[in-house]
JSON list of C-alpha atoms in Angstrom, two decimals:
[
{"chain": "C", "resi": 1040, "resn": "MET", "atom": "CA", "xyz": [-5.91, -45.25, -31.82]},
{"chain": "C", "resi": 1041, "resn": "ILE", "atom": "CA", "xyz": [-8.36, -43.80, -29.30]},
{"chain": "C", "resi": 1042, "resn": "THR", "atom": "CA", "xyz": [-6.86, -42.49, -26.08]},
{"chain": "C", "resi": 1043, "resn": "SER", "atom": "CA", "xyz": [-8.78, -41.76, -22.91]},
{"chain": "C", "resi": 1044, "resn": "PRO", "atom": "CA", "xyz": [-9.22, -38.13, -21.85]},
{"chain": "C", "resi": 1045, "resn": "LEU", "atom": "CA", "xyz": [-6.75, -36.86, -19.27]},
{"chain": "C", "resi": 1046, "resn": "LYS", "atom": "CA", "xyz": [-8.36, -37.06, -15.82]},
{"chain": "C", "resi": 1047, "resn": "ILE", "atom": "CA", "xyz": [-8.02, -33.70, -14.02]},
{"chain": "C", "resi": 1048, "resn": "ILE", "atom": "CA", "xyz": [-9.25, -33.49, -10.43]},
{"chain": "C", "resi": 1049, "resn": "VAL", "atom": "CA", "xyz": [-9.93, -30.14, -8.78]},
{"chain": "C", "resi": 1050, "resn": "ILE", "atom": "CA", "xyz": [-9.78, -30.79, -5.04]},
{"chain": "C", "resi": 1051, "resn": "ASP", "atom": "CA", "xyz": [-12.99, -29.92, -3.19]},
{"chain": "C", "resi": 1052, "resn": "TYR", "atom": "CA", "xyz": [-12.42, -29.09, 0.46]},
{"chain": "C", "resi": 1053, "resn": "ASN", "atom": "CA", "xyz": [-15.20, -26.53, 0.95]},
{"chain": "C", "resi": 1054, "resn": "GLY", "atom": "CA", "xyz": [-12.92, -23.82, -0.40]},
{"chain": "C", "resi": 1055, "resn": "GLY", "atom": "CA", "xyz": [-13.58, -21.29, -3.13]},
{"chain": "C", "resi": 1056, "resn": "ASN", "atom": "CA", "xyz": [-12.89, -20.88, -6.83]},
{"chain": "C", "resi": 1057, "resn": "LEU", "atom": "CA", "xyz": [-13.55, -24.55, -7.58]},
{"chain": "C", "resi": 1058, "resn": "ALA", "atom": "CA", "xyz": [-15.89, -24.00, -10.52]},
{"chain": "C", "resi": 1059, "resn": "SER", "atom": "CA", "xyz": [-13.67, -21.21, -11.88]},
{"chain": "C", "resi": 1060, "resn": "ALA", "atom": "CA", "xyz": [-10.62, -23.48, -11.79]},
{"chain": "C", "resi": 1061, "resn": "GLN", "atom": "CA", "xyz": [-12.59, -26.26, -13.45]},
{"chain": "C", "resi": 1062, "resn": "ARG", "atom": "CA", "xyz": [-13.79, -23.98, -16.27]},
{"chain": "C", "resi": 1063, "resn": "ALA", "atom": "CA", "xyz": [-10.31, -22.53, -16.80]},
{"chain": "C", "resi": 1064, "resn": "ALA", "atom": "CA", "xyz": [-8.74, -26.00, -17.05]},
{"chain": "C", "resi": 1065, "resn": "LEU", "atom": "CA", "xyz": [-11.37, -27.06, -19.58]},
{"chain": "C", "resi": 1066, "resn": "TYR", "atom": "CA", "xyz": [-10.85, -23.92, -21.66]},
{"chain": "C", "resi": 1067, "resn": "ALA", "atom": "CA", "xyz": [-7.06, -24.24, -21.53]},
{"chain": "C", "resi": 1068, "resn": "ALA", "atom": "CA", "xyz": [-7.37, -27.82, -22.78]},
{"chain": "C", "resi": 1069, "resn": "GLN", "atom": "CA", "xyz": [-9.71, -26.74, -25.59]},
{"chain": "C", "resi": 1070, "resn": "GLN", "atom": "CA", "xyz": [-7.19, -24.16, -26.76]},
{"chain": "C", "resi": 1071, "resn": "ILE", "atom": "CA", "xyz": [-4.59, -26.88, -27.34]},
{"chain": "C", "resi": 1072, "resn": "ASN", "atom": "CA", "xyz": [-7.07, -29.55, -28.52]},
{"chain": "C", "resi": 1073, "resn": "LEU", "atom": "CA", "xyz": [-6.37, -31.77, -25.53]},
{"chain": "C", "resi": 1074, "resn": "ALA", "atom": "CA", "xyz": [-9.04, -34.25, -24.48]},
{"chain": "C", "resi": 1075, "resn": "VAL", "atom": "CA", "xyz": [-9.67, -33.92, -20.76]},
{"chain": "C", "resi": 1076, "resn": "LYS", "atom": "CA", "xyz": [-12.23, -34.72, -18.12]},
{"chain": "C", "resi": 1077, "resn": "VAL", "atom": "CA", "xyz": [-12.17, -32.16, -15.32]},
{"chain": "C", "resi": 1078, "resn": "GLU", "atom": "CA", "xyz": [-13.97, -33.16, -12.13]},
{"chain": "C", "resi": 1079, "resn": "ILE", "atom": "CA", "xyz": [-14.40, -31.45, -8.78]},
{"chain": "C", "resi": 1080, "resn": "SER", "atom": "CA", "xyz": [-14.03, -34.08, -6.06]},
{"chain": "C", "resi": 1081, "resn": "ASN", "atom": "CA", "xyz": [-12.83, -34.89, -2.56]},
{"chain": "C", "resi": 1082, "resn": "ASP", "atom": "CA", "xyz": [-13.24, -38.65, -3.01]},
{"chain": "C", "resi": 1083, "resn": "PRO", "atom": "CA", "xyz": [-9.87, -40.26, -2.21]},
{"chain": "C", "resi": 1084, "resn": "ALA", "atom": "CA", "xyz": [-10.47, -43.09, -4.71]},
{"chain": "C", "resi": 1085, "resn": "ILE", "atom": "CA", "xyz": [-11.12, -40.63, -7.53]},
{"chain": "C", "resi": 1086, "resn": "ILE", "atom": "CA", "xyz": [-8.06, -38.55, -6.58]},
{"chain": "C", "resi": 1087, "resn": "LEU", "atom": "CA", "xyz": [-5.90, -41.68, -6.65]},
{"chain": "C", "resi": 1088, "resn": "GLY", "atom": "CA", "xyz": [-7.01, -42.21, -10.26]},
{"chain": "C", "resi": 1089, "resn": "ALA", "atom": "CA", "xyz": [-6.17, -38.67, -11.39]},
{"chain": "C", "resi": 1090, "resn": "ASP", "atom": "CA", "xyz": [-3.67, -37.76, -14.09]},
{"chain": "C", "resi": 1091, "resn": "ARG", "atom": "CA", "xyz": [-3.39, -34.20, -12.76]},
{"chain": "C", "resi": 1092, "resn": "ILE", "atom": "CA", "xyz": [-4.40, -32.62, -9.43]},
{"chain": "C", "resi": 1093, "resn": "ILE", "atom": "CA", "xyz": [-5.35, -28.96, -8.97]},
{"chain": "C", "resi": 1094, "resn": "LEU", "atom": "CA", "xyz": [-5.73, -27.44, -5.51]},
{"chain": "C", "resi": 1095, "resn": "PRO", "atom": "CA", "xyz": [-7.34, -23.98, -5.61]},
{"chain": "C", "resi": 1096, "resn": "GLY", "atom": "CA", "xyz": [-7.49, -21.82, -2.52]},
{"chain": "C", "resi": 1097, "resn": "GLN", "atom": "CA", "xyz": [-8.73, -18.53, -1.19]},
{"chain": "C", "resi": 1098, "resn": "GLY", "atom": "CA", "xyz": [-9.14, -17.14, 2.30]},
{"chain": "C", "resi": 1099, "resn": "ALA", "atom": "CA", "xyz": [-7.03, -17.94, 5.35]},
{"chain": "C", "resi": 1100, "resn": "PHE", "atom": "CA", "xyz": [-4.24, -20.54, 5.39]},
{"chain": "C", "resi": 1101, "resn": "ALA", "atom": "CA", "xyz": [-5.54, -22.18, 8.58]},
{"chain": "C", "resi": 1102, "resn": "ASP", "atom": "CA", "xyz": [-9.10, -22.47, 7.28]},
{"chain": "C", "resi": 1103, "resn": "CYS", "atom": "CA", "xyz": [-7.95, -24.08, 4.03]},
{"chain": "C", "resi": 1104, "resn": "MET", "atom": "CA", "xyz": [-5.66, -26.53, 5.80]},
{"chain": "C", "resi": 1105, "resn": "ASN", "atom": "CA", "xyz": [-8.43, -27.41, 8.23]},
{"chain": "C", "resi": 1106, "resn": "GLY", "atom": "CA", "xyz": [-10.75, -28.02, 5.29]},
{"chain": "C", "resi": 1107, "resn": "LEU", "atom": "CA", "xyz": [-8.31, -30.57, 3.89]},
{"chain": "C", "resi": 1108, "resn": "GLN", "atom": "CA", "xyz": [-7.78, -32.26, 7.24]},
{"chain": "C", "resi": 1109, "resn": "THR", "atom": "CA", "xyz": [-11.45, -32.68, 8.09]},
{"chain": "C", "resi": 1110, "resn": "ILE", "atom": "CA", "xyz": [-12.27, -34.78, 5.01]},
{"chain": "C", "resi": 1111, "resn": "PRO", "atom": "CA", "xyz": [-11.36, -38.41, 5.81]},
{"chain": "C", "resi": 1112, "resn": "HIS", "atom": "CA", "xyz": [-8.34, -39.76, 3.89]},
{"chain": "C", "resi": 1113, "resn": "LEU", "atom": "CA", "xyz": [-8.18, -36.71, 1.58]},
{"chain": "C", "resi": 1114, "resn": "LEU", "atom": "CA", "xyz": [-4.66, -35.66, 2.56]},
{"chain": "C", "resi": 1115, "resn": "ASN", "atom": "CA", "xyz": [-3.43, -39.25, 2.35]},
{"chain": "C", "resi": 1116, "resn": "ALA", "atom": "CA", "xyz": [-4.79, -39.54, -1.19]},
{"chain": "C", "resi": 1117, "resn": "ILE", "atom": "CA", "xyz": [-3.09, -36.29, -2.25]},
{"chain": "C", "resi": 1118, "resn": "GLU", "atom": "CA", "xyz": [0.19, -37.38, -0.68]},
{"chain": "C", "resi": 1119, "resn": "GLN", "atom": "CA", "xyz": [0.04, -40.84, -2.26]},
{"chain": "C", "resi": 1120, "resn": "SER", "atom": "CA", "xyz": [-0.76, -39.46, -5.71]},
{"chain": "C", "resi": 1121, "resn": "THR", "atom": "CA", "xyz": [2.00, -36.88, -5.66]},
{"chain": "C", "resi": 1122, "resn": "GLN", "atom": "CA", "xyz": [4.52, -39.40, -4.30]},
{"chain": "C", "resi": 1123, "resn": "GLN", "atom": "CA", "xyz": [3.69, -41.55, -7.33]},
{"chain": "C", "resi": 1124, "resn": "GLY", "atom": "CA", "xyz": [4.59, -38.64, -9.60]},
{"chain": "C", "resi": 1125, "resn": "ILE", "atom": "CA", "xyz": [1.17, -37.24, -10.47]},
{"chain": "C", "resi": 1126, "resn": "PRO", "atom": "CA", "xyz": [1.61, -33.54, -11.36]},
{"chain": "C", "resi": 1127, "resn": "PHE", "atom": "CA", "xyz": [0.12, -31.16, -8.80]},
{"chain": "C", "resi": 1128, "resn": "LEU", "atom": "CA", "xyz": [-0.82, -27.48, -9.19]},
{"chain": "C", "resi": 1129, "resn": "GLY", "atom": "CA", "xyz": [-1.62, -25.30, -6.17]},
{"chain": "C", "resi": 1130, "resn": "ILE", "atom": "CA", "xyz": [-3.32, -21.97, -6.84]},
{"chain": "C", "resi": 1131, "resn": "CYS", "atom": "CA", "xyz": [-3.08, -18.95, -4.47]},
{"chain": "C", "resi": 1132, "resn": "VAL", "atom": "CA", "xyz": [-3.62, -20.38, -0.96]},
{"chain": "C", "resi": 1133, "resn": "GLY", "atom": "CA", "xyz": [-3.33, -23.79, -2.61]},
{"chain": "C", "resi": 1134, "resn": "MET", "atom": "CA", "xyz": [0.25, -22.80, -3.41]},
{"chain": "C", "resi": 1135, "resn": "GLN", "atom": "CA", "xyz": [0.82, -21.48, 0.10]},
{"chain": "C", "resi": 1136, "resn": "LEU", "atom": "CA", "xyz": [-0.28, -24.79, 1.62]},
{"chain": "C", "resi": 1137, "resn": "MET", "atom": "CA", "xyz": [2.73, -26.41, -0.06]},
{"chain": "C", "resi": 1138, "resn": "ALA", "atom": "CA", "xyz": [5.00, -24.64, 2.45]},
{"chain": "C", "resi": 1139, "resn": "GLN", "atom": "CA", "xyz": [6.08, -25.90, 5.86]},
{"chain": "C", "resi": 1140, "resn": "ARG", "atom": "CA", "xyz": [3.76, -23.64, 7.80]},
{"chain": "C", "resi": 1141, "resn": "GLY", "atom": "CA", "xyz": [1.55, -20.55, 7.68]},
{"chain": "C", "resi": 1142, "resn": "LEU", "atom": "CA", "xyz": [1.56, -17.66, 10.15]},
{"chain": "C", "resi": 1143, "resn": "GLU", "atom": "CA", "xyz": [-1.85, -16.19, 9.38]},
{"chain": "C", "resi": 1144, "resn": "HIS", "atom": "CA", "xyz": [-3.55, -15.53, 12.76]},
{"chain": "C", "resi": 1145, "resn": "GLN", "atom": "CA", "xyz": [-1.81, -18.59, 14.22]},
{"chain": "C", "resi": 1146, "resn": "ILE", "atom": "CA", "xyz": [0.90, -21.10, 13.36]},
{"chain": "C", "resi": 1147, "resn": "THR", "atom": "CA", "xyz": [-0.54, -23.78, 11.11]},
{"chain": "C", "resi": 1148, "resn": "GLN", "atom": "CA", "xyz": [1.44, -26.66, 9.66]},
{"chain": "C", "resi": 1149, "resn": "GLY", "atom": "CA", "xyz": [1.31, -26.92, 5.88]},
{"chain": "C", "resi": 1150, "resn": "LEU", "atom": "CA", "xyz": [1.96, -29.82, 3.55]},
{"chain": "C", "resi": 1151, "resn": "GLY", "atom": "CA", "xyz": [5.72, -29.35, 3.98]},
{"chain": "C", "resi": 1152, "resn": "TRP", "atom": "CA", "xyz": [6.61, -29.89, 0.33]},
{"chain": "C", "resi": 1153, "resn": "ILE", "atom": "CA", "xyz": [8.45, -26.59, -0.02]},
{"chain": "C", "resi": 1154, "resn": "GLU", "atom": "CA", "xyz": [10.86, -25.14, 2.53]},
{"chain": "C", "resi": 1155, "resn": "GLY", "atom": "CA", "xyz": [9.62, -21.85, 3.98]},
{"chain": "C", "resi": 1156, "resn": "GLU", "atom": "CA", "xyz": [6.68, -20.24, 5.69]},
{"chain": "C", "resi": 1157, "resn": "ILE", "atom": "CA", "xyz": [3.77, -18.05, 4.67]},
{"chain": "C", "resi": 1158, "resn": "ALA", "atom": "CA", "xyz": [4.22, -14.74, 6.47]},
{"chain": "C", "resi": 1159, "resn": "PRO", "atom": "CA", "xyz": [2.55, -11.29, 6.32]},
{"chain": "C", "resi": 1160, "resn": "MET", "atom": "CA", "xyz": [3.72, -9.02, 3.55]},
{"chain": "C", "resi": 1161, "resn": "THR", "atom": "CA", "xyz": [5.18, -5.73, 4.81]},
{"chain": "C", "resi": 1162, "resn": "PRO", "atom": "CA", "xyz": [5.12, -3.05, 2.11]},
{"chain": "C", "resi": 1163, "resn": "CYS", "atom": "CA", "xyz": [5.57, 0.49, 3.41]},
{"chain": "C", "resi": 1164, "resn": "ASN", "atom": "CA", "xyz": [3.86, 2.45, 0.65]},
{"chain": "C", "resi": 1165, "resn": "LEU", "atom": "CA", "xyz": [1.54, -0.02, -1.05]},
{"chain": "C", "resi": 1166, "resn": "PRO", "atom": "CA", "xyz": [-1.83, -1.30, 0.19]},
{"chain": "C", "resi": 1167, "resn": "LEU", "atom": "CA", "xyz": [-2.64, -4.79, 1.35]},
{"chain": "C", "resi": 1168, "resn": "PRO", "atom": "CA", "xyz": [-3.86, -7.05, 0.02]},
{"chain": "C", "resi": 1169, "resn": "GLN", "atom": "CA", "xyz": [-1.91, -6.88, -3.19]},
{"chain": "C", "resi": 1170, "resn": "MET", "atom": "CA", "xyz": [-4.94, -6.93, -5.45]},
{"chain": "C", "resi": 1171, "resn": "GLY", "atom": "CA", "xyz": [-4.80, -6.73, -9.20]},
{"chain": "C", "resi": 1172, "resn": "TRP", "atom": "CA", "xyz": [-2.45, -7.21, -12.11]},
{"chain": "C", "resi": 1173, "resn": "ASN", "atom": "CA", "xyz": [1.30, -7.40, -11.63]},
{"chain": "C", "resi": 1174, "resn": "GLU", "atom": "CA", "xyz": [4.26, -8.43, -13.79]},
{"chain": "C", "resi": 1175, "resn": "LEU", "atom": "CA", "xyz": [5.93, -11.83, -13.71]},
{"chain": "C", "resi": 1176, "resn": "GLN", "atom": "CA", "xyz": [9.72, -11.91, -13.71]},
{"chain": "C", "resi": 1177, "resn": "PHE", "atom": "CA", "xyz": [11.71, -15.06, -14.43]},
{"chain": "C", "resi": 1178, "resn": "LYS", "atom": "CA", "xyz": [14.56, -16.52, -16.41]},
{"chain": "C", "resi": 1179, "resn": "VAL", "atom": "CA", "xyz": [13.36, -17.63, -19.83]},
{"chain": "C", "resi": 1180, "resn": "GLY", "atom": "CA", "xyz": [13.63, -21.39, -20.28]},
{"chain": "C", "resi": 1181, "resn": "SER", "atom": "CA", "xyz": [13.90, -22.08, -16.56]},
{"chain": "C", "resi": 1182, "resn": "HIS", "atom": "CA", "xyz": [10.84, -24.36, -16.36]},
{"chain": "C", "resi": 1183, "resn": "PRO", "atom": "CA", "xyz": [8.35, -25.96, -18.81]},
{"chain": "C", "resi": 1184, "resn": "ILE", "atom": "CA", "xyz": [5.42, -24.34, -16.94]},
{"chain": "C", "resi": 1185, "resn": "LEU", "atom": "CA", "xyz": [6.64, -20.97, -18.28]},
{"chain": "C", "resi": 1186, "resn": "GLU", "atom": "CA", "xyz": [6.80, -21.96, -21.95]},
{"chain": "C", "resi": 1187, "resn": "GLY", "atom": "CA", "xyz": [5.12, -19.30, -24.07]},
{"chain": "C", "resi": 1188, "resn": "ILE", "atom": "CA", "xyz": [5.13, -16.75, -21.23]},
{"chain": "C", "resi": 1189, "resn": "LYS", "atom": "CA", "xyz": [7.34, -13.65, -21.47]},
{"chain": "C", "resi": 1190, "resn": "PRO", "atom": "CA", "xyz": [8.98, -11.75, -18.60]},
{"chain": "C", "resi": 1191, "resn": "GLY", "atom": "CA", "xyz": [6.71, -8.79, -17.98]},
{"chain": "C", "resi": 1192, "resn": "ASP", "atom": "CA", "xyz": [3.50, -10.65, -18.74]},
{"chain": "C", "resi": 1193, "resn": "HIS", "atom": "CA", "xyz": [0.86, -9.88, -16.14]},
{"chain": "C", "resi": 1194, "resn": "ALA", "atom": "CA", "xyz": [-1.01, -12.15, -13.74]},
{"chain": "C", "resi": 1195, "resn": "TYR", "atom": "CA", "xyz": [-3.82, -11.45, -11.29]},
{"chain": "C", "resi": 1196, "resn": "PHE", "atom": "CA", "xyz": [-2.90, -11.45, -7.58]},
{"chain": "C", "resi": 1197, "resn": "VAL", "atom": "CA", "xyz": [-5.01, -11.20, -4.42]},
{"chain": "C", "resi": 1198, "resn": "HIS", "atom": "CA", "xyz": [-3.01, -11.81, -1.23]},
{"chain": "C", "resi": 1199, "resn": "SER", "atom": "CA", "xyz": [-1.59, -10.28, 1.95]},
{"chain": "C", "resi": 1200, "resn": "TYR", "atom": "CA", "xyz": [0.70, -13.18, 2.87]},
{"chain": "C", "resi": 1201, "resn": "ALA", "atom": "CA", "xyz": [3.60, -14.58, 0.88]},
{"chain": "C", "resi": 1202, "resn": "LEU", "atom": "CA", "xyz": [6.22, -17.31, 0.91]},
{"chain": "C", "resi": 1203, "resn": "THR", "atom": "CA", "xyz": [9.37, -16.42, 2.89]},
{"chain": "C", "resi": 1204, "resn": "LYS", "atom": "CA", "xyz": [12.54, -18.30, 3.91]},
{"chain": "C", "resi": 1205, "resn": "ALA", "atom": "CA", "xyz": [12.29, -20.52, 0.85]},
{"chain": "C", "resi": 1206, "resn": "GLU", "atom": "CA", "xyz": [15.08, -22.27, -1.01]},
{"chain": "C", "resi": 1207, "resn": "GLN", "atom": "CA", "xyz": [15.82, -20.01, -3.95]},
{"chain": "C", "resi": 1208, "resn": "ASN", "atom": "CA", "xyz": [15.90, -22.87, -6.43]},
{"chain": "C", "resi": 1209, "resn": "THR", "atom": "CA", "xyz": [12.21, -23.57, -5.74]},
{"chain": "C", "resi": 1210, "resn": "ILE", "atom": "CA", "xyz": [11.20, -20.03, -6.76]},
{"chain": "C", "resi": 1211, "resn": "ILE", "atom": "CA", "xyz": [10.94, -19.95, -10.54]},
{"chain": "C", "resi": 1212, "resn": "ALA", "atom": "CA", "xyz": [9.11, -16.62, -10.95]},
{"chain": "C", "resi": 1213, "resn": "THR", "atom": "CA", "xyz": [8.61, -13.52, -8.84]},
{"chain": "C", "resi": 1214, "resn": "THR", "atom": "CA", "xyz": [6.60, -10.34, -8.92]},
{"chain": "C", "resi": 1215, "resn": "ASP", "atom": "CA", "xyz": [7.53, -6.98, -7.41]},
{"chain": "C", "resi": 1216, "resn": "TYR", "atom": "CA", "xyz": [5.58, -5.45, -4.53]},
{"chain": "C", "resi": 1217, "resn": "GLU", "atom": "CA", "xyz": [8.17, -3.20, -2.91]},
{"chain": "C", "resi": 1218, "resn": "GLY", "atom": "CA", "xyz": [10.58, -6.06, -3.38]},
{"chain": "C", "resi": 1219, "resn": "PRO", "atom": "CA", "xyz": [10.48, -9.52, -4.95]},
{"chain": "C", "resi": 1220, "resn": "VAL", "atom": "CA", "xyz": [7.56, -11.77, -3.98]},
{"chain": "C", "resi": 1221, "resn": "PRO", "atom": "CA", "xyz": [7.47, -15.46, -5.00]},
{"chain": "C", "resi": 1222, "resn": "ALA", "atom": "CA", "xyz": [4.91, -15.85, -7.77]},
{"chain": "C", "resi": 1223, "resn": "ILE", "atom": "CA", "xyz": [5.55, -19.42, -8.97]},
{"chain": "C", "resi": 1224, "resn": "ILE", "atom": "CA", "xyz": [7.24, -22.21, -7.03]},
{"chain": "C", "resi": 1225, "resn": "ALA", "atom": "CA", "xyz": [8.21, -25.65, -8.26]},
{"chain": "C", "resi": 1226, "resn": "LYS", "atom": "CA", "xyz": [9.74, -28.77, -6.83]},
{"chain": "C", "resi": 1227, "resn": "GLY", "atom": "CA", "xyz": [9.64, -32.11, -8.62]},
{"chain": "C", "resi": 1228, "resn": "ASN", "atom": "CA", "xyz": [6.13, -32.79, -9.85]},
{"chain": "C", "resi": 1229, "resn": "LYS", "atom": "CA", "xyz": [4.63, -29.99, -7.75]},
{"chain": "C", "resi": 1230, "resn": "ILE", "atom": "CA", "xyz": [3.92, -26.46, -8.98]},
{"chain": "C", "resi": 1231, "resn": "GLY", "atom": "CA", "xyz": [2.31, -23.53, -7.19]},
{"chain": "C", "resi": 1232, "resn": "THR", "atom": "CA", "xyz": [1.19, -20.09, -8.39]},
{"chain": "C", "resi": 1233, "resn": "GLN", "atom": "CA", "xyz": [0.58, -17.29, -5.90]},
{"chain": "C", "resi": 1234, "resn": "PHE", "atom": "CA", "xyz": [-1.62, -15.60, -8.50]},
{"chain": "C", "resi": 1235, "resn": "HIS", "atom": "CA", "xyz": [-4.95, -16.87, -9.77]},
{"chain": "C", "resi": 1236, "resn": "VAL", "atom": "CA", "xyz": [-4.27, -18.62, -13.07]},
{"chain": "C", "resi": 1237, "resn": "GLU", "atom": "CA", "xyz": [-8.01, -18.87, -13.66]},
{"chain": "C", "resi": 1238, "resn": "LYS", "atom": "CA", "xyz": [-8.31, -15.05, -13.55]},
{"chain": "C", "resi": 1239, "resn": "SER", "atom": "CA", "xyz": [-5.08, -14.25, -15.43]},
{"chain": "C", "resi": 1240, "resn": "GLN", "atom": "CA", "xyz": [-6.51, -14.39, -18.95]},
{"chain": "C", "resi": 1241, "resn": "GLN", "atom": "CA", "xyz": [-4.19, -15.67, -21.70]},
{"chain": "C", "resi": 1242, "resn": "ALA", "atom": "CA", "xyz": [-1.09, -15.92, -19.47]},
{"chain": "C", "resi": 1243, "resn": "GLY", "atom": "CA", "xyz": [-3.03, -17.96, -16.93]},
{"chain": "C", "resi": 1244, "resn": "LEU", "atom": "CA", "xyz": [-4.54, -20.21, -19.59]},
{"chain": "C", "resi": 1245, "resn": "ARG", "atom": "CA", "xyz": [-1.12, -20.82, -21.11]},
{"chain": "C", "resi": 1246, "resn": "ILE", "atom": "CA", "xyz": [0.29, -21.81, -17.72]},
{"chain": "C", "resi": 1247, "resn": "LEU", "atom": "CA", "xyz": [-2.65, -24.17, -17.22]},
{"chain": "C", "resi": 1248, "resn": "ALA", "atom": "CA", "xyz": [-2.13, -25.66, -20.67]},
{"chain": "C", "resi": 1249, "resn": "ASN", "atom": "CA", "xyz": [1.56, -26.14, -19.89]},
{"chain": "C", "resi": 1250, "resn": "PHE", "atom": "CA", "xyz": [0.61, -27.91, -16.68]},
{"chain": "C", "resi": 1251, "resn": "LEU", "atom": "CA", "xyz": [-1.79, -30.22, -18.49]},
{"chain": "C", "resi": 1252, "resn": "THR", "atom": "CA", "xyz": [0.85, -31.23, -21.04]},
{"chain": "C", "resi": 1253, "resn": "TRP", "atom": "CA", "xyz": [3.81, -31.25, -18.62]},
{"chain": "C", "resi": 1254, "resn": "GLU", "atom": "CA", "xyz": [6.00, -34.30, -19.05]},
{"chain": "C", "resi": 1255, "resn": "LEU", "atom": "CA", "xyz": [8.27, -34.96, -16.07]}
]
């Protein structure tokens, strides 16, 4: 029996890291022998036909949200797909956009999927942005996205803002930067990673593979 490749859509909203996310998803699928088609698109009709949606992000919260809002019907297509249960992965600012609002330079409303706001980090003795490799901490077995990942595995972070005032049960992994910082959030069919999975080598590829095979 021949099955169609899984349709993965990387959302294009004039943001960055699109090609990197596309390549990482393809490579992650190859590692587990999963047939996929990974397309970069902002066409609402194509998004509505997706089996998985990936929203990368880098830069300022307001700029990324504005990029989504300025493309006709894009947000509606993302909302409709996720409401129908299509798994969604937000990466870095793509994760931050899942929150109720961002406070970077101004107050900007987010997608509102996760309680909380994206606020400036305030370490006393460490530089901003947090840039580089840092450990992931989580309870083993707490979520399928973490299968094959061990507490203490490293991921690659680049950010000066972080999720605050969140419901604790939506935070499934943290990292330490003079205190716990949300690293992975999850609610229903929606997942977000504050770190760049596409730059996090084997740990990032495993998380991507878990996302591609995630059964709700």
